[in-house]
PDB file of C-alpha atoms (C1' of nucleotides) in Angstrom:
ATOM      1  CA  UNK A   1     124.271 124.194  75.873  1.00 63.00           C
ATOM      2  CA  UNK A   2     124.778 122.208  78.959  1.00 68.00           C
ATOM      3  CA  UNK A   3     126.736 124.572  81.111  1.00 76.00           C
ATOM      4  CA  UNK A   4     128.343 122.771  84.258  1.00 83.00           C
ATOM      5  CA  UNK A   5     126.937 124.564  87.458  1.00 87.00           C
ATOM      6  CA  UNK A   6     127.319 123.781  91.059  1.00 89.00           C
ATOM      7  CA  UNK A   7     123.764 122.515  91.136  1.00 86.00           C
ATOM      8  CA  UNK A   8     124.048 120.179  88.365  1.00 89.00           C
ATOM      9  CA  UNK A   9     127.161 118.587  89.716  1.00 90.00           C
ATOM     10  CA  UNK A  10     125.502 118.291  92.969  1.00 92.00           C
ATOM     11  CA  UNK A  11     122.761 116.333  91.466  1.00 93.00           C
ATOM     12  CA  UNK A  12     125.102 114.158  89.623  1.00 91.00           C
ATOM     13  CA  UNK A  13     127.062 113.453  92.852  1.00 92.00           C
ATOM     14  CA  UNK A  14     123.902 112.268  94.548  1.00 92.00           C
ATOM     15  CA  UNK A  15     123.179 109.703  91.932  1.00 90.00           C
ATOM     16  CA  UNK A  16     127.067 108.743  92.068  1.00 88.00           C
ATOM     17  CA  UNK A  17     126.584 107.812  95.850  1.00 86.00           C
ATOM     18  CA  UNK A  18     123.291 106.134  95.579  1.00 84.00           C
ATOM     19  CA  UNK A  19     122.130 102.777  94.141  1.00 76.00           C
ATOM     20  CA  UNK A  20     119.101 102.217  92.511  1.00 77.00           C
ATOM     21  CA  UNK A  21     116.001 104.383  91.814  1.00 85.00           C
ATOM     22  CA  UNK A  22     115.376 107.893  93.412  1.00 92.00           C
ATOM     23  CA  UNK A  23     112.900 110.610  92.916  1.00 93.00           C
ATOM     24  CA  UNK A  24     113.577 114.231  92.261  1.00 93.00           C
ATOM     25  CA  UNK A  25     112.205 115.197  95.489  1.00 94.00           C
ATOM     26  CA  UNK A  26     114.311 112.720  97.360  1.00 94.00           C
ATOM     27  CA  UNK A  27     117.471 114.104  95.533  1.00 94.00           C
ATOM     28  CA  UNK A  28     116.254 117.657  96.527  1.00 94.00           C
ATOM     29  CA  UNK A  29     115.878 116.733 100.078  1.00 93.00           C
ATOM     30  CA  UNK A  30     119.057 114.991 100.404  1.00 92.00           C
ATOM     31  CA  UNK A  31     120.870 118.031  99.064  1.00 92.00           C
ATOM     32  CA  UNK A  32     118.839 120.312 101.363  1.00 90.00           C
ATOM     33  CA  UNK A  33     119.928 118.393 104.481  1.00 90.00           C
ATOM     34  CA  UNK A  34     123.384 118.207 103.364  1.00 88.00           C
ATOM     35  CA  UNK A  35     123.495 121.883 103.399  1.00 86.00           C
ATOM     36  CA  UNK A  36     123.434 122.332  99.738  1.00 86.00           C
ATOM     37  CA  UNK A  37     120.666 124.759  98.832  1.00 87.00           C
ATOM     38  CA  UNK A  38     119.466 124.015  95.542  1.00 91.00           C
ATOM     39  CA  UNK A  39     115.815 124.817  94.152  1.00 92.00           C
ATOM     40  CA  UNK A  40     113.345 122.093  93.654  1.00 95.00           C
ATOM     41  CA  UNK A  41     112.820 123.329  90.116  1.00 94.00           C
ATOM     42  CA  UNK A  42     116.601 123.226  89.297  1.00 94.00           C
ATOM     43  CA  UNK A  43     116.623 119.535  90.453  1.00 95.00           C
ATOM     44  CA  UNK A  44     113.793 118.666  88.326  1.00 95.00           C
ATOM     45  CA  UNK A  45     115.527 120.397  85.262  1.00 94.00           C
ATOM     46  CA  UNK A  46     118.711 118.571  86.204  1.00 94.00           C
ATOM     47  CA  UNK A  47     117.351 115.068  86.369  1.00 94.00           C
ATOM     48  CA  UNK A  48     115.305 115.683  83.060  1.00 92.00           C
ATOM     49  CA  UNK A  49     118.253 116.923  81.336  1.00 90.00           C
ATOM     50  CA  UNK A  50     120.425 113.880  82.457  1.00 90.00           C
ATOM     51  CA  UNK A  51     117.609 111.583  81.348  1.00 89.00           C
ATOM     52  CA  UNK A  52     117.604 113.171  77.904  1.00 85.00           C
ATOM     53  CA  UNK A  53     121.394 112.830  77.784  1.00 82.00           C
ATOM     54  CA  UNK A  54     121.009 109.066  78.492  1.00 79.00           C
ATOM     55  CA  UNK A  55     122.896 109.554  81.769  1.00 85.00           C
ATOM     56  CA  UNK A  56     119.872 108.457  83.877  1.00 87.00           C
ATOM     57  CA  UNK A  57     117.150 106.039  83.260  1.00 81.00           C
ATOM     58  CA  UNK A  58     113.696 106.819  84.527  1.00 84.00           C
ATOM     59  CA  UNK A  59     110.475 104.642  85.545  1.00 82.00           C
ATOM     60  CA  UNK A  60     107.302 105.556  87.032  1.00 85.00           C
ATOM     61  CA  UNK A  61     106.105 104.496  90.439  1.00 82.00           C
ATOM     62  CA  UNK A  62     102.491 102.924  90.748  1.00 80.00           C
ATOM     63  CA  UNK A  63     101.509 106.193  92.385  1.00 85.00           C
ATOM     64  CA  UNK A  64     102.877 108.157  89.425  1.00 87.00           C
ATOM     65  CA  UNK A  65     106.024 109.391  90.729  1.00 91.00           C
ATOM     66  CA  UNK A  66     109.095 109.717  88.468  1.00 92.00           C
ATOM     67  CA  UNK A  67     112.319 107.729  89.694  1.00 91.00           C
ATOM     68  CA  UNK A  68     115.604 108.002  88.207  1.00 91.00           C
ATOM     69  CA  UNK A  69     118.816 105.870  88.647  1.00 85.00           C
ATOM     70  CA  UNK A  70     122.341 106.300  87.158  1.00 83.00           C
ATOM     71  CA  UNK A  71     122.428 104.296  84.121  1.00 69.00           C
ATOM     72  CA  UNK A  72     125.572 102.504  84.778  1.00 58.00           C
ATOM     73  CA  UNK A  73     123.999 100.818  87.617  1.00 53.00           C
ATOM     74  CA  UNK A  74     123.918  97.220  86.961  1.00 65.00           C
ATOM     75  CA  UNK A  75     120.722  96.272  85.101  1.00 74.00           C
ATOM     76  CA  UNK A  76     118.178  94.292  87.020  1.00 77.00           C
ATOM     77  CA  UNK A  77     114.311  94.062  87.647  1.00 83.00           C
ATOM     78  CA  UNK A  78     112.156  94.103  90.701  1.00 80.00           C
ATOM     79  CA  UNK A  79     110.016  91.281  92.053  1.00 84.00           C
ATOM     80  CA  UNK A  80     107.658  92.934  94.407  1.00 79.00           C
ATOM     81  CA  UNK A  81     105.168  91.432  96.838  1.00 79.00           C
ATOM     82  CA  UNK A  82     101.676  92.965  96.364  1.00 72.00           C
ATOM     83  CA  UNK A  83     100.948  92.638  99.904  1.00 69.00           C
ATOM     84  CA  UNK A  84     103.788  93.560 102.213  1.00 71.00           C
ATOM     85  CA  UNK A  85     105.800  95.427  99.378  1.00 67.00           C
ATOM     86  CA  UNK A  86     108.813  93.275  99.979  1.00 76.00           C
ATOM     87  CA  UNK A  87     111.271  93.686  96.945  1.00 77.00           C
ATOM     88  CA  UNK A  88     113.744  91.160  95.536  1.00 82.00           C
ATOM     89  CA  UNK A  89     116.195  92.181  92.829  1.00 79.00           C
ATOM     90  CA  UNK A  90     116.442  89.826  89.920  1.00 83.00           C
ATOM     91  CA  UNK A  91     118.717  89.784  87.072  1.00 78.00           C
ATOM     92  CA  UNK A  92     117.379  88.358  83.805  1.00 73.00           C
ATOM     93  CA  UNK A  93     119.923  87.798  80.850  1.00 78.00           C
ATOM     94  CA  UNK A  94     117.004  85.914  79.160  1.00 82.00           C
ATOM     95  CA  UNK A  95     114.717  88.906  79.054  1.00 84.00           C
ATOM     96  CA  UNK A  96     117.397  91.270  78.158  1.00 84.00           C
ATOM     97  CA  UNK A  97     118.333  89.053  75.053  1.00 85.00           C
ATOM     98  CA  UNK A  98     114.733  88.766  74.243  1.00 88.00           C
ATOM     99  CA  UNK A  99     113.690  92.293  74.513  1.00 88.00           C
ATOM    100  CA  UNK A 100     116.833  93.171  72.244  1.00 87.00           C
ATOM    101  CA  UNK A 101     115.760  90.707  69.570  1.00 89.00           C
ATOM    102  CA  UNK A 102     112.171  91.715  69.547  1.00 89.00           C
ATOM    103  CA  UNK A 103     112.891  95.228  69.244  1.00 89.00           C
ATOM    104  CA  UNK A 104     115.462  94.719  66.648  1.00 88.00           C
ATOM    105  CA  UNK A 105     112.849  92.607  64.662  1.00 88.00           C
ATOM    106  CA  UNK A 106     110.676  95.648  64.559  1.00 90.00           C
ATOM    107  CA  UNK A 107     113.490  98.049  63.482  1.00 89.00           C
ATOM    108  CA  UNK A 108     114.078  99.715  66.957  1.00 90.00           C
ATOM    109  CA  UNK A 109     117.376 100.734  68.018  1.00 85.00           C
ATOM    110  CA  UNK A 110     118.968 101.930  71.197  1.00 82.00           C
ATOM    111  CA  UNK A 111     116.742  99.870  73.100  1.00 84.00           C
ATOM    112  CA  UNK A 112     115.998  99.837  76.906  1.00 80.00           C
ATOM    113  CA  UNK A 113     113.181  98.447  79.042  1.00 83.00           C
ATOM    114  CA  UNK A 114     111.439  98.200  82.192  1.00 79.00           C
ATOM    115  CA  UNK A 115     110.248  95.027  83.952  1.00 83.00           C
ATOM    116  CA  UNK A 116     108.222  94.598  87.026  1.00 79.00           C
ATOM    117  CA  UNK A 117     107.084  91.526  88.266  1.00 85.00           C
ATOM    118  CA  UNK A 118     104.332  91.374  91.142  1.00 80.00           C
ATOM    119  CA  UNK A 119     103.120  88.565  93.184  1.00 83.00           C
ATOM    120  CA  UNK A 120     102.404  87.687  96.567  1.00 83.00           C
ATOM    121  CA  UNK A 121     105.431  86.360  98.636  1.00 85.00           C
ATOM    122  CA  UNK A 122     105.635  83.343 100.669  1.00 85.00           C
ATOM    123  CA  UNK A 123     105.185  84.995 104.046  1.00 82.00           C
ATOM    124  CA  UNK A 124     101.959  86.750 102.952  1.00 77.00           C
ATOM    125  CA  UNK A 125     100.118  83.704 101.679  1.00 71.00           C
TER     126      UNK A 125
ATOM    127  CA  UNK B   1      79.218  95.750  98.785  1.00 60.00           C
ATOM    128  CA  UNK B   2      79.406  96.127  94.856  1.00 62.00           C
ATOM    129  CA  UNK B   3      75.906  97.337  93.828  1.00 70.00           C
ATOM    130  CA  UNK B   4      75.562  97.464  89.985  1.00 79.00           C
ATOM    131  CA  UNK B   5      74.502 100.749  89.087  1.00 83.00           C
ATOM    132  CA  UNK B   6      73.918 102.610  85.917  1.00 87.00           C
ATOM    133  CA  UNK B   7      77.072 104.355  86.084  1.00 84.00           C
ATOM    134  CA  UNK B   8      79.365 101.275  86.775  1.00 87.00           C
ATOM    135  CA  UNK B   9      77.821  99.427  83.975  1.00 88.00           C
ATOM    136  CA  UNK B  10      78.397 102.260  81.634  1.00 91.00           C
ATOM    137  CA  UNK B  11      82.131 102.247  82.681  1.00 92.00           C
ATOM    138  CA  UNK B  12      82.213  98.470  82.274  1.00 90.00           C
ATOM    139  CA  UNK B  13      80.534  98.744  78.751  1.00 92.00           C
ATOM    140  CA  UNK B  14      83.230 101.391  77.497  1.00 92.00           C
ATOM    141  CA  UNK B  15      85.998  98.893  78.029  1.00 89.00           C
ATOM    142  CA  UNK B  16      83.997  96.026  76.497  1.00 88.00           C
ATOM    143  CA  UNK B  17      83.861  98.273  73.305  1.00 86.00           C
ATOM    144  CA  UNK B  18      87.339  99.394  73.447  1.00 84.00           C
ATOM    145  CA  UNK B  19      90.645  97.534  72.798  1.00 76.00           C
ATOM    146  CA  UNK B  20      93.818  98.231  74.713  1.00 77.00           C
ATOM    147  CA  UNK B  21      94.688 100.975  77.220  1.00 85.00           C
ATOM    148  CA  UNK B  22      92.456 104.037  78.239  1.00 91.00           C
ATOM    149  CA  UNK B  23      92.660 106.648  81.009  1.00 93.00           C
ATOM    150  CA  UNK B  24      89.825 107.307  83.411  1.00 93.00           C
ATOM    151  CA  UNK B  25      89.471 110.799  81.985  1.00 94.00           C
ATOM    152  CA  UNK B  26      89.017 109.360  78.298  1.00 94.00           C
ATOM    153  CA  UNK B  27      86.446 107.123  79.584  1.00 94.00           C
ATOM    154  CA  UNK B  28      84.707 109.974  81.383  1.00 94.00           C
ATOM    155  CA  UNK B  29      84.850 112.175  78.081  1.00 93.00           C
ATOM    156  CA  UNK B  30      83.367 109.263  76.289  1.00 92.00           C
ATOM    157  CA  UNK B  31      80.613 108.618  78.350  1.00 92.00           C
ATOM    158  CA  UNK B  32      79.711 112.424  78.408  1.00 90.00           C
ATOM    159  CA  UNK B  33      79.821 112.787  74.707  1.00 89.00           C
ATOM    160  CA  UNK B  34      77.637 109.823  74.618  1.00 88.00           C
ATOM    161  CA  UNK B  35      75.110 111.683  76.487  1.00 86.00           C
ATOM    162  CA  UNK B  36      75.642 109.665  79.607  1.00 86.00           C
ATOM    163  CA  UNK B  37      76.107 111.805  82.418  1.00 86.00           C
ATOM    164  CA  UNK B  38      78.606 110.386  84.952  1.00 90.00           C
ATOM    165  CA  UNK B  39      80.670 112.156  87.280  1.00 91.00           C
ATOM    166  CA  UNK B  40      84.482 112.178  86.933  1.00 94.00           C
ATOM    167  CA  UNK B  41      84.950 110.889  90.599  1.00 94.00           C
ATOM    168  CA  UNK B  42      82.590 108.148  89.985  1.00 93.00           C
ATOM    169  CA  UNK B  43      84.589 106.946  86.946  1.00 94.00           C
ATOM    170  CA  UNK B  44      87.817 107.001  88.896  1.00 95.00           C
ATOM    171  CA  UNK B  45      86.268 105.071  91.676  1.00 94.00           C
ATOM    172  CA  UNK B  46      84.709 102.425  89.119  1.00 93.00           C
ATOM    173  CA  UNK B  47      88.065 101.735  87.488  1.00 93.00           C
ATOM    174  CA  UNK B  48      89.828 101.439  90.657  1.00 92.00           C
ATOM    175  CA  UNK B  49      87.268  99.023  91.844  1.00 90.00           C
ATOM    176  CA  UNK B  50      87.540  97.209  88.675  1.00 89.00           C
ATOM    177  CA  UNK B  51      91.139  97.087  88.845  1.00 88.00           C
ATOM    178  CA  UNK B  52      91.038  95.862  92.420  1.00 84.00           C
ATOM    179  CA  UNK B  53      88.659  93.056  91.516  1.00 82.00           C
ATOM    180  CA  UNK B  54      91.114  92.175  88.861  1.00 79.00           C
ATOM    181  CA  UNK B  55      88.712  92.900  85.940  1.00 84.00           C
ATOM    182  CA  UNK B  56      91.006  95.637  84.585  1.00 86.00           C
ATOM    183  CA  UNK B  57      94.862  95.793  84.163  1.00 81.00           C
ATOM    184  CA  UNK B  58      96.551  99.132  84.757  1.00 83.00           C
ATOM    185  CA  UNK B  59      99.721 100.873  83.685  1.00 82.00           C
ATOM    186  CA  UNK B  60     101.195 104.201  84.071  1.00 85.00           C
ATOM    187  CA  UNK B  61     101.940 106.551  81.074  1.00 82.00           C
ATOM    188  CA  UNK B  62     105.342 108.148  80.720  1.00 79.00           C
ATOM    189  CA  UNK B  63     103.676 111.425  81.960  1.00 84.00           C
ATOM    190  CA  UNK B  64     102.153 109.688  85.039  1.00 86.00           C
ATOM    191  CA  UNK B  65      98.704 109.190  83.752  1.00 90.00           C
ATOM    192  CA  UNK B  66      97.008 105.845  84.879  1.00 92.00           C
ATOM    193  CA  UNK B  67      95.679 103.670  81.961  1.00 91.00           C
ATOM    194  CA  UNK B  68      93.491 100.712  82.165  1.00 90.00           C
ATOM    195  CA  UNK B  69      92.326  97.884  79.840  1.00 85.00           C
ATOM    196  CA  UNK B  70      89.960  94.954  80.057  1.00 83.00           C
ATOM    197  CA  UNK B  71      91.801  92.206  81.537  1.00 67.00           C
ATOM    198  CA  UNK B  72      90.615  89.383  79.277  1.00 58.00           C
ATOM    199  CA  UNK B  73      92.573  91.240  76.356  1.00 55.00           C
ATOM    200  CA  UNK B  74      95.228  88.933  75.271  1.00 65.00           C
ATOM    201  CA  UNK B  75      98.390  89.653  77.315  1.00 75.00           C
ATOM    202  CA  UNK B  76     101.027  91.395  75.453  1.00 78.00           C
ATOM    203  CA  UNK B  77     103.709  93.963  75.862  1.00 83.00           C
ATOM    204  CA  UNK B  78     104.640  97.397  74.308  1.00 81.00           C
ATOM    205  CA  UNK B  79     107.353  98.532  72.121  1.00 85.00           C
ATOM    206  CA  UNK B  80     107.269 102.195  72.297  1.00 80.00           C
ATOM    207  CA  UNK B  81     109.329 104.658  70.186  1.00 80.00           C
ATOM    208  CA  UNK B  82     110.827 107.257  72.470  1.00 73.00           C
ATOM    209  CA  UNK B  83     110.762 109.887  69.691  1.00 70.00           C
ATOM    210  CA  UNK B  84     107.392 109.678  67.889  1.00 71.00           C
ATOM    211  CA  UNK B  85     105.529 107.515  70.392  1.00 68.00           C
ATOM    212  CA  UNK B  86     104.735 104.782  67.929  1.00 77.00           C
ATOM    213  CA  UNK B  87     103.628 101.734  69.553  1.00 78.00           C
ATOM    214  CA  UNK B  88     103.882  98.093  68.582  1.00 82.00           C
ATOM    215  CA  UNK B  89     102.309  95.382  70.531  1.00 80.00           C
ATOM    216  CA  UNK B  90     104.343  92.282  71.150  1.00 84.00           C
ATOM    217  CA  UNK B  91     103.680  88.884  72.600  1.00 79.00           C
ATOM    218  CA  UNK B  92     106.455  87.259  74.661  1.00 73.00           C
ATOM    219  CA  UNK B  93     106.039  83.544  75.673  1.00 78.00           C
ATOM    220  CA  UNK B  94     109.786  83.513  76.662  1.00 82.00           C
ATOM    221  CA  UNK B  95     109.276  86.463  79.162  1.00 84.00           C
ATOM    222  CA  UNK B  96     105.846  84.924  80.433  1.00 84.00           C
ATOM    223  CA  UNK B  97     107.879  81.680  81.271  1.00 85.00           C
ATOM    224  CA  UNK B  98     110.848  83.343  82.664  1.00 88.00           C
ATOM    225  CA  UNK B  99     108.977  85.683  84.992  1.00 87.00           C
ATOM    226  CA  UNK B 100     106.835  82.943  86.421  1.00 87.00           C
ATOM    227  CA  UNK B 101     109.995  80.763  86.936  1.00 89.00           C
ATOM    228  CA  UNK B 102     111.952  83.574  88.627  1.00 89.00           C
ATOM    229  CA  UNK B 103     108.965  84.374  90.797  1.00 89.00           C
ATOM    230  CA  UNK B 104     108.364  80.847  91.682  1.00 88.00           C
ATOM    231  CA  UNK B 105     112.067  80.491  92.843  1.00 88.00           C
ATOM    232  CA  UNK B 106     111.675  83.387  95.366  1.00 90.00           C
ATOM    233  CA  UNK B 107     108.401  81.792  96.730  1.00 89.00           C
ATOM    234  CA  UNK B 108     106.036  84.319  95.056  1.00 90.00           C
ATOM    235  CA  UNK B 109     102.749  83.177  93.858  1.00 84.00           C
ATOM    236  CA  UNK B 110      99.905  84.748  91.803  1.00 82.00           C
ATOM    237  CA  UNK B 111     102.181  86.366  89.711  1.00 84.00           C
ATOM    238  CA  UNK B 112     101.715  89.126  87.075  1.00 80.00           C
ATOM    239  CA  UNK B 113     104.090  91.476  85.327  1.00 83.00           C
ATOM    240  CA  UNK B 114     104.484  94.762  83.352  1.00 79.00           C
ATOM    241  CA  UNK B 115     107.087  94.921  80.614  1.00 83.00           C
ATOM    242  CA  UNK B 116     107.794  98.130  78.441  1.00 80.00           C
ATOM    243  CA  UNK B 117     110.435  98.163  75.772  1.00 85.00           C
ATOM    244  CA  UNK B 118     111.603 101.541  74.748  1.00 81.00           C
ATOM    245  CA  UNK B 119     113.765 102.258  71.640  1.00 83.00           C
ATOM    246  CA  UNK B 120     114.072 104.608  68.615  1.00 83.00           C
ATOM    247  CA  UNK B 121     112.064 103.326  65.821  1.00 85.00           C
ATOM    248  CA  UNK B 122     113.443 103.135  62.032  1.00 85.00           C
ATOM    249  CA  UNK B 123     111.671 106.188  61.009  1.00 81.00           C
ATOM    250  CA  UNK B 124     113.072 108.326  63.767  1.00 76.00           C
ATOM    251  CA  UNK B 125     116.709 107.558  63.306  1.00 72.00           C
TER     252      UNK B 125
ATOM    253  C1'  DC C   1      56.186 101.595 100.027  1.00 55.93           C
ATOM    254  C1'  DG C   2      59.838 102.842 103.647  1.00 55.93           C
ATOM    255  C1'  DG C   3      64.140 102.771 105.583  1.00 55.93           C
ATOM    256  C1'  DC C   4      68.886 102.115 105.601  1.00 55.93           C
ATOM    257  C1'  DG C   5      73.338 101.781 103.847  1.00 55.93           C
ATOM    258  C1'  DT C   6      75.876 102.445  99.690  1.00 55.93           C
ATOM    259  C1'  DT C   7      76.806 105.344  95.689  1.00 55.93           C
ATOM    260  C1'  DT C   8      76.852 109.494  93.403  1.00 55.93           C
ATOM    261  C1'  DG C   9      78.729 114.049  91.854  1.00 55.93           C
ATOM    262  C1'  DA C  10      79.905 119.079  92.391  1.00 55.93           C
ATOM    263  C1'  DC C  11      83.628 120.779  94.309  1.00 55.93           C
ATOM    264  C1'  DA C  12      87.694 121.440  97.018  1.00 55.93           C
ATOM    265  C1'  DA C  13      92.021 119.792  98.290  1.00 55.93           C
ATOM    266  C1'  DC C  14      96.282 117.417  97.369  1.00 55.93           C
ATOM    267  C1'  DG C  15     100.896 116.285  95.379  1.00 55.93           C
ATOM    268  C1'  DG C  16     103.897 115.704  91.932  1.00 55.93           C
ATOM    269  C1'  DT C  17     105.660 118.332  88.120  1.00 55.93           C
ATOM    270  C1'  DT C  18     106.128 122.372  85.092  1.00 55.93           C
ATOM    271  C1'  DC C  19     106.147 127.128  84.045  1.00 55.93           C
ATOM    272  C1'  DT C  20     107.223 132.197  85.011  1.00 55.93           C
ATOM    273  C1'  DC C  21     110.220 135.857  85.249  1.00 55.93           C
ATOM    274  C1'  DA C  22     113.638 138.579  87.527  1.00 55.93           C
ATOM    275  C1'  DC C  23     118.108 137.845  88.983  1.00 55.93           C
ATOM    276  C1'  DC C  24     122.457 135.303  88.899  1.00 55.93           C
ATOM    277  C1'  DA C  25     126.562 132.947  86.921  1.00 55.93           C
ATOM    278  C1'  DG C  26     129.459 130.272  83.229  1.00 55.93           C
ATOM    279  C1'  DC C  27     131.899 131.211  79.067  1.00 55.93           C
ATOM    280  C1'  DT C  28     133.981 133.876  75.487  1.00 55.93           C
ATOM    281  C1'  DC C  29     136.231 137.668  73.684  1.00 55.93           C
ATOM    282  C1'  DC C  30     138.850 141.349  74.458  1.00 55.93           C
TER     283       DC C  30
ATOM    284  C1'  DG D   1     140.988 140.436  84.732  1.00 55.93           C
ATOM    285  C1'  DG D   2     136.534 142.509  83.064  1.00 55.93           C
ATOM    286  C1'  DA D   3     132.234 143.086  80.087  1.00 55.93           C
ATOM    287  C1'  DG D   4     128.619 141.212  77.920  1.00 55.93           C
ATOM    288  C1'  DC D   5     125.890 137.673  76.134  1.00 55.93           C
ATOM    289  C1'  DT D   6     123.467 133.601  77.010  1.00 55.93           C
ATOM    290  C1'  DG D   7     121.752 130.033  79.485  1.00 55.93           C
ATOM    291  C1'  DG D   8     120.915 128.652  84.368  1.00 55.93           C
ATOM    292  C1'  DT D   9     118.609 129.552  88.909  1.00 55.93           C
ATOM    293  C1'  DG D  10     114.900 129.578  92.392  1.00 55.93           C
ATOM    294  C1'  DA D  11     110.705 131.125  94.782  1.00 55.93           C
ATOM    295  C1'  DG D  12     106.425 130.943  93.973  1.00 55.93           C
ATOM    296  C1'  DA D  13     102.318 130.326  91.063  1.00 55.93           C
ATOM    297  C1'  DA D  14     100.188 127.278  87.845  1.00 55.93           C
ATOM    298  C1'  DC D  15      98.805 122.890  86.147  1.00 55.93           C
ATOM    299  C1'  DC D  16      96.763 118.523  85.902  1.00 55.93           C
ATOM    300  C1'  DG D  17      95.734 113.904  87.009  1.00 55.93           C
ATOM    301  C1'  DT D  18      94.004 112.049  90.975  1.00 55.93           C
ATOM    302  C1'  DT D  19      91.572 111.602  95.632  1.00 55.93           C
ATOM    303  C1'  DG D  20      88.712 113.268  99.380  1.00 55.93           C
ATOM    304  C1'  DT D  21      84.227 115.546 101.100  1.00 55.93           C
ATOM    305  C1'  DC D  22      79.509 115.608 102.128  1.00 55.93           C
ATOM    306  C1'  DA D  23      74.846 116.229 101.133  1.00 55.93           C
ATOM    307  C1'  DA D  24      71.543 114.381  97.981  1.00 55.93           C
ATOM    308  C1'  DA D  25      69.984 110.314  95.412  1.00 55.93           C
ATOM    309  C1'  DC D  26      69.409 105.729  94.644  1.00 55.93           C
ATOM    310  C1'  DG D  27      69.401 100.258  94.890  1.00 55.93           C
ATOM    311  C1'  DC D  28      67.886  96.742  97.682  1.00 55.93           C
ATOM    312  C1'  DC D  29      65.575  94.398 101.298  1.00 55.93           C
ATOM    313  C1'  DG D  30      61.747  93.684 103.860  1.00 55.93           C
TER     314       DG D  30
END
DNA sequence: CGGCGTTTGACAACGGTTCTCACCAGCTCC
DNA sequence: GGAGCTGGTGAGAACCGTTGTCAAACGCCG
């Protein structure tokens, strides 16, 4: 039952310091280089537990990697260039409202969403 | 340069018969049980080639698996229940328009997007 | 048909994630 | 504060989808 250990606090601390999405491996590396010895398995368990508790959001990279971010981070989406990978963060009240409405219409509650826009940026055309 | 072989035709045929998203492994299994002997690597290469050519769309499962669908399938998004996995397909002209507009404002062209809405469905509450 | 360049497929390798299991450490009750 | 129960930890192995390897097979062109 959710015991508060040194390792879990450390993982939470990393996400408190960092904006945006980060992988479990990245968190692990960050802790290690900070001199904090935490097992990789433990980091995986921690981020999963946190995601289950709704403290972290998660998405999947195009390559299949799982990324997490602190939930309180201001919500926004990514506009990614398919050629150079340049990323612009965009906010979308329109979409947020639409997603909530559509979900509600189908009886879904406690709704979140992920949206990724991919295109070719001006420089790469 | 894009030779038309028995194996590639077979993969294309599977997507012609099937609606929605399917994994490379699923396609492979389907071909095998149909008595069509095609290597797994070949299926992977075929779906990737097709995705590169824009003939297939791809997304990632929550578990990291890659799924593909025939591109001509009418564009829609998924509303997924986080508990039972039930999926509802929703169309969203609002979102389409918004995504195009936002991308255009940032100088992005040739825009596509993926949107996934996750919530808890009425039955699972 | 013959040759060449691509494709194929069995298998190995890879990388992220999850599992295993012996050891360790919060928490609770005394 | 200490003992004991219960859940957490971590090194390493296992797992699984995916990608790479390479010799053999095949499509295509002349």
